[in-house]
Every structure is written in structure tokens, then in C-alpha cells.
XYZ file of C-alpha atoms in Angstrom:
600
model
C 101.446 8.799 48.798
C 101.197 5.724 47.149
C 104.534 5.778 45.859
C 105.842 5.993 49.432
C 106.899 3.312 51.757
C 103.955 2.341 54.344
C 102.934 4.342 56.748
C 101.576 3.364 59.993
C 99.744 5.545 62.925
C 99.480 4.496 66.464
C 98.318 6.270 69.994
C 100.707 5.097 72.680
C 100.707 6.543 76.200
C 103.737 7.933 77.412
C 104.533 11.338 79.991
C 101.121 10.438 81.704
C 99.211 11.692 78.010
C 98.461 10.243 74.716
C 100.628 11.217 72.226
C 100.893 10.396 68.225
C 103.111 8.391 67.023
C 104.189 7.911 63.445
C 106.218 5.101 61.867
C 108.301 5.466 58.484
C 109.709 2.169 58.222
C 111.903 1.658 61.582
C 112.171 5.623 62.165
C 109.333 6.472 64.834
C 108.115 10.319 65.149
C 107.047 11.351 68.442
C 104.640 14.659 68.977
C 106.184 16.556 71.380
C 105.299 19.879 73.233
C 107.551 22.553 74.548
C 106.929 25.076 77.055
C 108.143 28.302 75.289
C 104.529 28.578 73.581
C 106.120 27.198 70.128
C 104.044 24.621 68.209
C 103.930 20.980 68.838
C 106.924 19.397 67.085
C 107.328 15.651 65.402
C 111.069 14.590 65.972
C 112.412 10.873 65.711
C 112.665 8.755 68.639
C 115.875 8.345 69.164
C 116.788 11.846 69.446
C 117.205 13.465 72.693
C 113.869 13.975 74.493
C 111.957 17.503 74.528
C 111.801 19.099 78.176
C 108.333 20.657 77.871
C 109.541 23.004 80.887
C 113.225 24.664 80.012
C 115.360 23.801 82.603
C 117.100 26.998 81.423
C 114.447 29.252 81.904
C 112.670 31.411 79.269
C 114.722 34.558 79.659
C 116.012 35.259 76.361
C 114.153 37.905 74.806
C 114.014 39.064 71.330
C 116.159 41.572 71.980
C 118.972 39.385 73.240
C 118.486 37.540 70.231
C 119.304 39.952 68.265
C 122.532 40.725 70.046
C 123.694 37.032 70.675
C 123.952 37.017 67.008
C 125.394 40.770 66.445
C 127.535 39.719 69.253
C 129.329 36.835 67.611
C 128.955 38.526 64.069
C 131.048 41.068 65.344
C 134.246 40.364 66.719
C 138.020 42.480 66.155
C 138.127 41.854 62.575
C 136.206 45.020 61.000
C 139.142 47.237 62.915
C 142.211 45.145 62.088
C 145.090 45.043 59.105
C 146.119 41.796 60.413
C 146.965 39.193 57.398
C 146.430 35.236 58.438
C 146.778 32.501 56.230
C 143.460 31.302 54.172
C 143.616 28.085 55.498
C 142.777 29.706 59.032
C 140.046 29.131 61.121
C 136.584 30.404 60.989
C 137.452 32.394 64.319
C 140.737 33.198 63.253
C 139.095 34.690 59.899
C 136.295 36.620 62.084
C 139.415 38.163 63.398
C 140.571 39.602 60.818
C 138.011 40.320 58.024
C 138.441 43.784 57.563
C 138.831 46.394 54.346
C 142.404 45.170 54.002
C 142.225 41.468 53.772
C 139.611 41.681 51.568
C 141.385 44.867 49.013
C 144.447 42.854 49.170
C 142.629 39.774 48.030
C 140.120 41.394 44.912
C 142.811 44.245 44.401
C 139.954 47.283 43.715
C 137.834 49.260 46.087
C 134.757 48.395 43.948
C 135.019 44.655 44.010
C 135.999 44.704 47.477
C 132.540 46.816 48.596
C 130.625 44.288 45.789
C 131.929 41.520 47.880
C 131.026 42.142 51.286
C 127.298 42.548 49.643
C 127.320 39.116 48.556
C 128.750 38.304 52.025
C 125.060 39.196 52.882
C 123.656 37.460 50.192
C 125.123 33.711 51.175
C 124.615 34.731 54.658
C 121.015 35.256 54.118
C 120.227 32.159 52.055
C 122.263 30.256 55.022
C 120.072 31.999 57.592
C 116.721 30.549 55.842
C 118.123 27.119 56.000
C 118.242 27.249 59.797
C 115.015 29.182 60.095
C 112.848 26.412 58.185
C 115.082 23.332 60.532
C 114.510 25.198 63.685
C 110.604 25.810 62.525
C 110.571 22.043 62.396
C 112.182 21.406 66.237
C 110.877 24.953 67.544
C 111.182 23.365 71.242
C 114.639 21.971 70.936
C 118.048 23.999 72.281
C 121.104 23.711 70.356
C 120.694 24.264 66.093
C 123.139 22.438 64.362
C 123.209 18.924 66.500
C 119.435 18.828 66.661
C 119.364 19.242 62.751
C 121.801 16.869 62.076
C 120.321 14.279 64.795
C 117.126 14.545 63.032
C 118.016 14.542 59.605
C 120.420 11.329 60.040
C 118.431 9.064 62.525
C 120.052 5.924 61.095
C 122.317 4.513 61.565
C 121.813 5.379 65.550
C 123.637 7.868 67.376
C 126.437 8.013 64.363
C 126.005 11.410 63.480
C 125.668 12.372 66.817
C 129.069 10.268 68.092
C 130.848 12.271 65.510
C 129.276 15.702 66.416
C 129.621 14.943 69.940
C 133.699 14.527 69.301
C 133.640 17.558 67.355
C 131.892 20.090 69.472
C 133.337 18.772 73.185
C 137.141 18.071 71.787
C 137.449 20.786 69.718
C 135.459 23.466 72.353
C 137.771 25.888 72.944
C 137.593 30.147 72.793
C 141.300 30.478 73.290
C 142.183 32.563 70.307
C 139.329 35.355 71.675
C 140.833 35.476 75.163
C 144.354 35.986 73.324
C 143.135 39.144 71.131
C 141.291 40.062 74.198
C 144.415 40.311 76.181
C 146.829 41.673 73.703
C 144.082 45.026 73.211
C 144.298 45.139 77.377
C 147.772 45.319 77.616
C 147.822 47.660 74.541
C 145.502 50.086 76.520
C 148.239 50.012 79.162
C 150.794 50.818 76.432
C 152.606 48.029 77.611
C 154.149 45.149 75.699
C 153.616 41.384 77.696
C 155.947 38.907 77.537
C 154.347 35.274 76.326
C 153.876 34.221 79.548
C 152.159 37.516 81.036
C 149.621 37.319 77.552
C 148.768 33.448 78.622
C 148.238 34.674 82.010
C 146.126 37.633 81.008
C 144.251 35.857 78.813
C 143.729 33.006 81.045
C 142.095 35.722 83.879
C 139.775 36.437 81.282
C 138.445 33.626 80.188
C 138.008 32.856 84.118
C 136.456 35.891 84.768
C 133.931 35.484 81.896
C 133.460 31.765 82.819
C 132.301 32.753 86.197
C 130.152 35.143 84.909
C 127.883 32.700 83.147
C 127.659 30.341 85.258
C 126.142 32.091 88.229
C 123.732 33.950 86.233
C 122.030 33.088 82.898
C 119.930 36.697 82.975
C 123.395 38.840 83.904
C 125.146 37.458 81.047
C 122.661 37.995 78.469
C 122.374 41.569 79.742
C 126.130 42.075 79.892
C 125.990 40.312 76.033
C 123.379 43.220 75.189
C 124.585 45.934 76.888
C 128.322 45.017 74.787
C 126.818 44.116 71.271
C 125.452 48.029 71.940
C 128.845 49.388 72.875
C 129.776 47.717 69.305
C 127.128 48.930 67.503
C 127.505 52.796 68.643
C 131.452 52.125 67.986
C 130.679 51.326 64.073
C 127.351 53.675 64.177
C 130.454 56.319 65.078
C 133.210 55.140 62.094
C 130.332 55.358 59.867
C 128.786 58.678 60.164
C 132.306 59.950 60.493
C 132.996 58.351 57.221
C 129.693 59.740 55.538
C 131.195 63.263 56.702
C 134.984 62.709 55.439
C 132.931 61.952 52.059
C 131.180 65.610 52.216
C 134.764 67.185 52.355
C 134.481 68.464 56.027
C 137.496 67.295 57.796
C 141.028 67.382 57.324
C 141.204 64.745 54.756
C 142.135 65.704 51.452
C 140.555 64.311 48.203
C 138.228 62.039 49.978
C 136.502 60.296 46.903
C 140.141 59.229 45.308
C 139.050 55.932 45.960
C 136.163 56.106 44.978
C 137.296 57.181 41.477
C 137.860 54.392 38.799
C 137.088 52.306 42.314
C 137.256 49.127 39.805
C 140.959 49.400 38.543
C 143.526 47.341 39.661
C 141.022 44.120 40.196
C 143.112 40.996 40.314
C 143.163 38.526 37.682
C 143.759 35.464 40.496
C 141.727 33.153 40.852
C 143.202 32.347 44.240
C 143.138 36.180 45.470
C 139.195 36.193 44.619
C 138.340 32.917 46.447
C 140.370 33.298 48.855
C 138.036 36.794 49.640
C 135.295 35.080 49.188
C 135.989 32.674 52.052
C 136.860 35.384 54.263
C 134.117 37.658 53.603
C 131.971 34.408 54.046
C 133.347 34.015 57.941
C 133.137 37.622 57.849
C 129.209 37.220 58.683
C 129.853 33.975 61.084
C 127.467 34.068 63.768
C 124.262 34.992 62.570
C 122.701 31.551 63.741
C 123.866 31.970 67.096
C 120.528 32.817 68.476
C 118.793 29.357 67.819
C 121.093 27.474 69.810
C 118.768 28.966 72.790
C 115.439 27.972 70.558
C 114.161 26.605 73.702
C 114.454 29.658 75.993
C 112.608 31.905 73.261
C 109.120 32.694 73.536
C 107.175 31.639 70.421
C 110.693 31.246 69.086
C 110.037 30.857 65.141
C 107.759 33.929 65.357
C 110.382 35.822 67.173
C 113.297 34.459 65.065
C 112.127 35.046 61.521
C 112.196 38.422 62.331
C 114.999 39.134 64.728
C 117.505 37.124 62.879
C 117.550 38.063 59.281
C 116.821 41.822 61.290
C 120.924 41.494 63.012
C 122.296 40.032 60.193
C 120.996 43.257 58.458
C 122.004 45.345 60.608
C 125.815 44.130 60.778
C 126.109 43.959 56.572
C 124.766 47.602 56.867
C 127.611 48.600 59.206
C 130.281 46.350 57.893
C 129.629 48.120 54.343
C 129.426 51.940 55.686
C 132.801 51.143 57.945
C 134.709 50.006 55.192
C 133.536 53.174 52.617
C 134.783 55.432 55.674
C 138.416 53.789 55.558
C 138.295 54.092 51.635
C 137.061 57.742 52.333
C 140.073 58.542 54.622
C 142.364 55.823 54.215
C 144.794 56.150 50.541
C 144.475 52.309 49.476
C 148.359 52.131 49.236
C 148.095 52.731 53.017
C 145.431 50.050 53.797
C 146.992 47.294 51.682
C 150.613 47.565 52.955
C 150.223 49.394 57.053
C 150.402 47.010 59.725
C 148.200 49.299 61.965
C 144.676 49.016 62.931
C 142.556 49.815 59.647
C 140.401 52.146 62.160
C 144.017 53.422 63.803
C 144.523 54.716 60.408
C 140.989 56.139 59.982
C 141.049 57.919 63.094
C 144.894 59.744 62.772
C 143.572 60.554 59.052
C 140.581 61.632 60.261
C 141.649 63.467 63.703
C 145.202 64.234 63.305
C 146.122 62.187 66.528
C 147.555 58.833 67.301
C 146.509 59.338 71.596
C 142.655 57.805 69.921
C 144.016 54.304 70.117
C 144.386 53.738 73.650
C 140.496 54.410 73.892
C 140.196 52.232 70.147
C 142.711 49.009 71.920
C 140.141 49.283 75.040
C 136.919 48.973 72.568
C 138.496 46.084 70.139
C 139.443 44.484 73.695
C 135.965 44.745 74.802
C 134.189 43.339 71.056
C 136.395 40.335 71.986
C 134.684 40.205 75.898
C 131.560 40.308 74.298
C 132.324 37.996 71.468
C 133.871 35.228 74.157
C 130.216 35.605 75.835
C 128.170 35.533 73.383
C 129.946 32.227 71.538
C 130.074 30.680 74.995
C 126.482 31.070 75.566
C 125.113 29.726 72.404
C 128.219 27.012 72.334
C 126.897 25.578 75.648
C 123.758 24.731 74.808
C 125.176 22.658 72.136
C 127.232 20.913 74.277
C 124.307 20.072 76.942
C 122.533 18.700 74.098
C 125.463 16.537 72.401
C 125.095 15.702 75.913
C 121.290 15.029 76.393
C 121.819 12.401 73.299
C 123.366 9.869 75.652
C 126.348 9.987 73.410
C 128.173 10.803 75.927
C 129.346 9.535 79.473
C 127.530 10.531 82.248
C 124.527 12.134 80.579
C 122.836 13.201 83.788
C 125.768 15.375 84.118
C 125.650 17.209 80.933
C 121.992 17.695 81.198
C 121.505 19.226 85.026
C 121.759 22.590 85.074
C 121.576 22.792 89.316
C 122.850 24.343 91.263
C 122.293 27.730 89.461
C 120.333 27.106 86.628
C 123.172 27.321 83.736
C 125.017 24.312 81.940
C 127.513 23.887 84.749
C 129.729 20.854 82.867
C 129.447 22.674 79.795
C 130.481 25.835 80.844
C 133.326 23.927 82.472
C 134.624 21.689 79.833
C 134.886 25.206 77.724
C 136.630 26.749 80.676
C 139.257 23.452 81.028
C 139.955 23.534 77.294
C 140.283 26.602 76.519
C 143.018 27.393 79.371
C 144.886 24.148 77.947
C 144.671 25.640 74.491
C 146.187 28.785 76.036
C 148.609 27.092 78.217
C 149.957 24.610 76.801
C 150.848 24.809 73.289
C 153.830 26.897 72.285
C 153.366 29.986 70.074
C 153.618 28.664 66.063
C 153.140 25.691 64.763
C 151.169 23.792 67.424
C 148.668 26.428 68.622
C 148.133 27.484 65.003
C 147.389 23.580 63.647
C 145.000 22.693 66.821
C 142.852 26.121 66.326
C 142.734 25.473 62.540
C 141.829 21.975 63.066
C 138.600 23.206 64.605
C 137.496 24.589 60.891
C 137.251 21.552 58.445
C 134.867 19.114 60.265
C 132.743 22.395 61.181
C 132.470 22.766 56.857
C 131.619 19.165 56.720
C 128.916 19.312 58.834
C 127.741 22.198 58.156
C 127.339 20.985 54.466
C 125.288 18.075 55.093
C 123.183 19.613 57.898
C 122.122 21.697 54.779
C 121.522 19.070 52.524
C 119.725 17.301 55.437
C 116.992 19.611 55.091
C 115.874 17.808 52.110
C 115.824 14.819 53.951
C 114.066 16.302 57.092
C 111.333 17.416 54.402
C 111.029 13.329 53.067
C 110.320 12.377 56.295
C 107.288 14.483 57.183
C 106.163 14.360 53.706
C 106.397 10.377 54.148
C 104.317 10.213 57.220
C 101.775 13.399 56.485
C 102.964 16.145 58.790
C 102.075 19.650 57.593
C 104.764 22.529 56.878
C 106.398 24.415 59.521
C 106.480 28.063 60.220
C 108.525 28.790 57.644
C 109.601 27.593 54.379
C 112.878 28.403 52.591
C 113.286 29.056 48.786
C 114.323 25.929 46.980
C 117.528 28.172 45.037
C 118.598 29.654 48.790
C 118.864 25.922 49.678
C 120.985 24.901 46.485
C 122.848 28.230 46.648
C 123.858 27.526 50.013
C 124.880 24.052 49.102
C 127.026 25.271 46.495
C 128.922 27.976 49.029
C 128.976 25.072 51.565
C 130.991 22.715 48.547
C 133.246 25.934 48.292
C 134.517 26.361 51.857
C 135.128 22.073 51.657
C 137.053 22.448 48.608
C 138.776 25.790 49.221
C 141.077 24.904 52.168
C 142.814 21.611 49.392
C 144.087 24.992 46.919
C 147.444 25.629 47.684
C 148.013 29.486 49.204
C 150.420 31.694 47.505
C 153.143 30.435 48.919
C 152.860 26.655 48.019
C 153.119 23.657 49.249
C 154.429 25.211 52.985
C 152.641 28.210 52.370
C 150.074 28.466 55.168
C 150.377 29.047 58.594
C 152.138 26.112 59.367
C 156.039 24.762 58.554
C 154.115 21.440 57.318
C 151.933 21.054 54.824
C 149.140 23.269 54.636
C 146.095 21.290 54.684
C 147.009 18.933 57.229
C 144.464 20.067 59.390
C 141.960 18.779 56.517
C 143.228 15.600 56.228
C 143.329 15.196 60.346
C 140.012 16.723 60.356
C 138.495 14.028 57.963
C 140.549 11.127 59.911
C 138.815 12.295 63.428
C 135.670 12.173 61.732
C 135.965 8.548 60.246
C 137.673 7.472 63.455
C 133.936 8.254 64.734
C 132.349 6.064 62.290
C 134.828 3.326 63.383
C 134.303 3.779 66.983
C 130.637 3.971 66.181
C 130.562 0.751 64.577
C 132.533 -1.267 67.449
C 130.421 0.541 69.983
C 126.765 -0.419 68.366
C 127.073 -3.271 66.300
C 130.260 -4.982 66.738
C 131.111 -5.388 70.758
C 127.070 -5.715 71.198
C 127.559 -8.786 68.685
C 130.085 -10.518 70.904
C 128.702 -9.604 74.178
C 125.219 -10.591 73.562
C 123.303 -7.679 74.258
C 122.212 -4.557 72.282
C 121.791 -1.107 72.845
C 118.961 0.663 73.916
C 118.280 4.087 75.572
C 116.336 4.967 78.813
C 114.660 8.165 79.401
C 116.023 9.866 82.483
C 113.755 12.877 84.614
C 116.683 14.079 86.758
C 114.872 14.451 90.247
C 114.336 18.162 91.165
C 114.748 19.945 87.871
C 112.887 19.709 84.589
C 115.862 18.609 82.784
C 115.399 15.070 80.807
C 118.457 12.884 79.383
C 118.985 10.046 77.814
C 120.944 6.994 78.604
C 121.956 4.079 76.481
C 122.326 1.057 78.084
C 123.289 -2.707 77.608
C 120.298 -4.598 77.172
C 121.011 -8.289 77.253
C 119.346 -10.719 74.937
C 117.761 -12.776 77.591
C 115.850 -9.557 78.615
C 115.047 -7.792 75.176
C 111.895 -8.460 74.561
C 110.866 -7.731 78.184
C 112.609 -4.506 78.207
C 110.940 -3.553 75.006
C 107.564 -4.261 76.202
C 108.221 -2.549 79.065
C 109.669 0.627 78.106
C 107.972 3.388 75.031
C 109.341 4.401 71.776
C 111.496 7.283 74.008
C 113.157 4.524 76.355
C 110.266 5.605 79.395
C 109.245 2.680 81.583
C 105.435 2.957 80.904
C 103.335 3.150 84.029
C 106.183 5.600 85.695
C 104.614 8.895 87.430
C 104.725 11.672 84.751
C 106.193 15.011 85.202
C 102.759 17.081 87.100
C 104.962 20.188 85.707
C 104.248 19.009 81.355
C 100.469 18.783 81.692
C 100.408 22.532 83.320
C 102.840 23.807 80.264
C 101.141 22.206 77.463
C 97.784 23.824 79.083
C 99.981 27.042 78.915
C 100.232 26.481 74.724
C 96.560 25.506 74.408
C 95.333 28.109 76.799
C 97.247 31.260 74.679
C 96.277 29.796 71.327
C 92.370 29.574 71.940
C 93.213 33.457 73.400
């Protein structure tokens, strides 16, 4: 290490025990313990702290982590014919990934099955990324804005301002709860006005909102028991398929498809990317599970199996569902029908159109589940946007009384997505605000994976040893180059120009808006750290909060004025805790809970 900036090593008491901590320049690493029997973690200072006792519980089991993935993996899309725009949103494209978006866009059955294989493929190189960051920060909720708070510790709390805008502003499910009332009313046979849909889909969203709230075990079991109802659904489109291809049901020439499957591949450029994007969103979701890292037991052990496991398990299914609707489906049909790509499979198949009252009722209930299982894992990464002291009123975002869920966040998603439902008319409006979610979600998704690198410069610096897991150098530049794709991507112009996408404006507005929110966050950032601070005479520093009857820890930035710096320094540790305040009796008993298993 000699080529390495120094290095320094000192004990400092802190919680009521001695804990290592280890200095790379001005970045201080704290060793911190959970309570979900994970191994001790070094994370920078600054971050939010590490509740050694979940606030949340420790009731997600590897089961449910399997399905809170499969859940949001899984949405309408693998039964619809409905064509969006490319520049749509990642939800939008979960929607409506399907055997038709994807023929229409490569133009041959072969391609088309080739590409939903590499679908796997970048999924699963994306999937290692997260493993080896949440290996790193195995007792930390929330993924993505613990990554990216870690990675990027200077400047302070910039990364984090800028997530924190992204993931409260732009929290919103609306879209789900629309598809989810549209299939209702369709099992009703009965066609809505706008204003009964809102409604509809408003009730939902309630109803589901309530749900969670009172009970953190009922939802992951109603999350389960509906990413099972999906999984028999495709289990039952595939085997059906499988038959139709042994020539025992009504369908005539089954294999025609299958037959020079490679002819009429496009020549576009544009058609082929643009498949690639959507079979790319196709697979959204399989990180889901490690926004609740923190309410896993032995999490990393559990997750290195259970995650690459659903991801798996939904390519599997997503493959065999689209050979059935090439087995029974004439291609023709499936590029040009505006039915349900599984409407069509099951009147080829069966002879009967009365099947899609009973197939509206199952797409209606994916999109339940879906709404429950984003929700969940969307929550957590709220409470800890929250937990950074980014933003106001941290104590807020960080209680979880009175029923042991993320009560604000949980609400904000409620409030938001009923305006999203609400208030924006049909068209241009709704479609630019749900699309503007996408673009700063591919920003920061690319340099949370290039902050892995970074994340591994830091321990190397200060002599920490690998994680659980460690992810293959090419996966990491693969991904890289797939996350430089979907940035890029969205600037091409669609087919139909310049006004070609799903709004009457210019199509990648929502890009260029996207990009302005985020450097409106640097510029905020700036005024709120360095500049104002300047001019007021103070600076800011952040306070560790124990909220007082729950295990839940914050922290709060406050003004700090000059005259009192250097008292406030000396009287407060590297995590912003007064030293000499009563520890938590509850950490010492947890951390004897991780010692006392491992020497078992």
C-alpha cells in the first residue's frame, strides 16, 4: 500500500462499545453490527447510521425473497399486445413486454426467443453487481441509495440530495393501479368512463395502502401467496404450449413458426435496440429483495442464492410462454391483433373467447401483486433517503410506530400516487410525468454500477477484507456498457421522428427535464452546504438521533455555529453521537446474538 494515500487507525468509543475506526483521508469508516446475523460491515460516517436491532422486524424469509422479486419481475406485460412508445417508462415497458413488442421490434421468431435469453444474461451480470454492494452493507435496508451513499461520500449528502428528490418526487405506482382497474372492470364486461377508472383505481391503491401499513407479515404473505397465483398462471400457458407443440389440440400446424423461425429479421437498427431496451425492463425487478437487506436473516447467504434462483425462474417462464404463443398464435396474428397475446393463445388453443373474463381477473390480480410488492421494497428506500437527514423531519421518516411499518413512506406513496391518478388529464401530461420517472433512474443506476469500483478503492485503501461475494470483473463492464445503452437510447429518435413518441412535444423532453432536476440538486446542494453556511457563519454537521421507544436511529443535520465548532466536535463522535450518552441496552444483546451463532 505504499502507493496509497495514508492510512490511519483509531479505537473511539461510541454506542457504549469500542468500535474501529478507519480514516482515508477525510472519509472515516465506522464498523458497524446488524442484528439480522450478517457480518460486521465498514460504511463511511456520514451515511445513515446502522440500527443493530431492525425496527422492521426480521420477518422476511427466503421465501418472500424470492417472490418480492418474482413479484415485481412479473407484472401484465407477458399477457399483453399493447404497443407504447420506446421512450416509455421502465413500468410502462414492464407493462407491456410481451411476444409482440418484442416480434414486432426483431421481425423473426428466432431472434425474438434469442433475445429474451440475453434479457437473462444482462439481468444476471446486473444482479452480481448488487449482490457484491449489498455483501459490503449486509445490515443496511434500501439497495440502490445505500450504494450510491457509500460509493459517493464527498462531496456530503450530494448524491443523496439528488436521490432523495428522485425517489420521494417521483414515488408514484399510478400506472399499476390504472392496469389494475381497467382488468377489474373488464372482468365485469363493463367499459368505465375516465372518471369511474380514476376512481377504481384510486380504491385500489387505498385498499393496498392500508394493507401494508397495518401489517408488515400479512403483506408479505399476501405478496407470496400472489407471485404463486402468477407462477401457476405461466406454469399453465407453458405446459399448454409444450402440448400444442406435440400436435394434441385443435391447433393446426403448430411448428409453422418454428420453421425458418429466423426469416423476416429486421435490418433496423432502431427496431433491434429498441427490443433490446424492452426486453431489458422486461426482467425489472430482480433486485427488489435487497431493499429489505436488513430484515433478512444472514441476508448475503440467503440472497446469493434466492435471487439469481427468481430471476431464473421468471427467464424460464418468460421463454416457455412466449414458444406457446408462437406454437398457437400465426405471427401475422401476434404482430398486428390488438387482443391479449394470451386472449389469442387461449381461443386458438380452446376454441372459446368466455376464458378471458377469468384471464382480465388474473392480469388484474399480477398488477395487485405487482403494486405490493414495488411498494414494499420502494418504502424502505424512502425511510432510508429519509434516515440520511436529507430530508425534513428525519425522525418522521425513520419511526416506524405505531405498527411497525414505514408509516410516512407508505403515505407519501399513497398521496402521490392518487395525485398522479387524479389530477393529470389522459395524454400528454400523465404520459410526460410517468416517463419522467425513467431517465434519472438510468443515470443512477449507471453510476451506482460504476461506484462499485470505487466502493472496492476504499476498502482496499484502508485494508478491509472482501465481502461475501465477489462479482466477475466482465459482468461489471458488461453491465456498464448496457447501463450506457439505456442513457443513450431514449436521445434516438422513434420511428416516427421528431414528435414521434408518446407525447405531441418532443420526444425526449423527459430526458432533458430529467437531467435539469438532477443538476437543480447539485445547485441546491451547493447553496444548502457551502454557500448559505458561508454567509451565515455556521456549518453543517449531523447528530445521531435514537428515537425513544423503538430501535429506529436517524440522522439530523444541523447548524453548527462557528463560535461552537470546535466544542461540538469534541463533544460529539465520527456518527454525530454526543459521547458519554446512555447506549442502546438492546445493541450489546444483538451483537452477542452474531457472536453467540458464529462460535455455534
Amino acid at each position: 500500500m505504499a502507493n496509497l494515500s495514508p492510512v490511519k487507525e483509531a479505537q473511539v468509543v461510541q454506542s457504549g462499545h469500542v468500535s474501529d475506526v478507519k480514516f482515508d483521508g477525510d472519509l472515516e469508516f465506522v464498523h458497524e453490527y446488524g442484528g439480522n446475523f450478517s457480518k460486521p460491515s465498514y460504511q463511511e460516517a456520514s451515511g445513515a447510521p446502522v440500527e443493530s436491532v431492525s425496527p422492521l422486524g426480521l420477518q422476511v424469509t427466503w421465501f418472500t425473497t424470492i417472490f418480492l422479486n418474482i413479484g415485481q419481475m412479473i407484472g401484465t406485460g407477458v399477457f399483453s399486445t399493447r404497443e407504447f412508445s420506446p421512450c416509455s417508462s421502465p413500468r410502462t415497458f414492464q407493462e407491456v413486454l410481451k411476444a409482440a413488442t418484442i416480434l414486432k421490434g426483431v421481425g423473426s421468431v428466432g431472434l425474438s426467443l434469442i433475445f429474451w435469453a440475453l434479457g437473462l444474461l444482462i439481468a444476471g451480470c446486473q444482479l452480481a453487481v448488487y449482490t457484491e454492494l449489498a455483501s459490503y452493507f449486509p445490515n443496511r435496508s434500501g439497495a440502490e441509495v445505500v450504494y450510491l451513499e457509500q460509493a459517493y461520500p464527498r462531496p456530503k449528502y450530494l448524491l443523496p440530495t439528488a436521490f432523495a428528490v428522485q425517489s420521494v418526487l417521483l414515488s408514484f405506482s399510478s400506472s399499476n393501479a390504472i392496469v389494475m382497474a381497467e382488468y377489474l372492470y373488464a372482468t365485469g364486461g363493463y367499459t368505465p368512463s375516465a372518471w369511474q377508472l380514476k376512481g377504481l383505481a384510486s380504491a385500489c391503491m387505498t385498499f393496498i395502502i392500508l394493507l401494508v401499513i397495518f401489517s408488515t407479515k400479512w403483506s408479505l404473505r399476501l405478496s407470496n401467496a400472489v407471485g404463486v397465483i402468477k407462477i401457476i398462471t405461466l406454469l399453465f400457458i407453458s405446459v399448454t404450449g409444450l402440448v400444442v407443440l406435440g400436435g394434441h389440440t385443435r391447433v393446426k400446424n403448430p411448428r409453422a413458426n418454428f420453421q425458418n423461425s429466423f426469416e423476416g429479421t429486421t435490418g433496423s437498427g432502431y427496431g433491434l435496440a429498441n427490443a433490446l431496451v424492452k426486453i431489458n425492463f422486461a426482467y425489472a425487478g430482480y433486485t427488489n429483495a435487497f431493499n429489505v437487506v436488513n430484515e433478512v436473516k444472514h441476508p448475503i447467504k440467503t440472497l446469493k442464492r434466492t435471487a439469481p434462483g427468481s430471476l431464473l425462474i421468471v427467464a424460464i417462464l418468460y421463454i416457455l410462454c412466449n414458444v406457446a404463443y408462437f406454437a398457437a398464435v400465426p405471427k401475422a396474428s401476434l404482430k398486428t391483433s390488438n387482443q391479449l397475446a394470451a386472449s389469442l393463445f387461449f381461443t386458438a388453443v380452446f376454441g372459446s373467447r368466455n376464458s378471458s373474463r377469468a384471464l382480465n381477473f388474473l392480469i388484474a390480480l399480477s398488477a395487485f401483486g405487482n403494486i405490493v410488492s414495488v411498494i414494499i421494497g420502494s418504502s424502505r428506500i424512502i425511510r432510508e433517503c429519509g434516515r440520511q437527514g436529507v430530508l425534513p423531519f428525519p425522525h418522521v421518516w425513520a419511526s416506524t410506530k405505531p405498527f411497525g411499518t414505514p408509516l410516512a413512506a407508505y403515505g407519501l406513496k399513497w398521496g402521490l400516487t392518487l395525485l398522479m391518478i387524479l389530477a393529470p388529464p389522459a395524454g400528454d401530461a400523465f404520459n410526460f410525468i410517468v416517463d419522467l420517472q425513467s431517465y434519472p433512474s438510468n443515470v443512477f443506476l449507471f453510476i451506482t454500477t460504476f461506484g462499485l469500483f470505487l466502493i472496492r478503492r476504499h476498502r482496499s485503501r484502508i485494508g478491509i477484507e472482501r465481502g461475501e461475494f465477489r462479482t466477475w470483473y466482465a459482468a461489471i463492464i458488461f453491465s456498464l456498457a448496457v447501463n450506457v445503452f439505456l442513457l443513450v437510447m431514449p436521445w434516438y429518435p422513434p420511428a416516427g421522428g421528431r414528435y414521434g413518441g408518446d407525447v405531441t412535444f418532443w420526444y425526449a423532453t423527459y430526458c432533458a427535464v430529467g437531467l435539469g432536476i438532477l443538476g437543480l440538486c447539485g445547485v441546491y446542494h451547493a447553496f444548502w452546504i457551502y454557500i448559505l453556511p458561508h454567509f451565515g457563519k455556521y456549518r453543517i454537521r449531523q447528530e445521531l438521533l435514537a428515537l425513544e421507544g423503538e430501535t429506529a436511529k436517524t440522522h439530523r443535520l444541523v447548524k453548527v455555529p462557528l463560535a461552537e465548532l470546535g466544542t461540538w466536535d469534541a463533544e460529539h463522535d465520527v456518527l454525530g453521537q454526543k459521547l458519554g450518552s446512555v447506549p442502546d441496552s438492546r445493541n450489546g444483546s444483538q451483537m452477542g446474538e452474531y457472536f453467540g451463532e458464529k462460535n455455534e
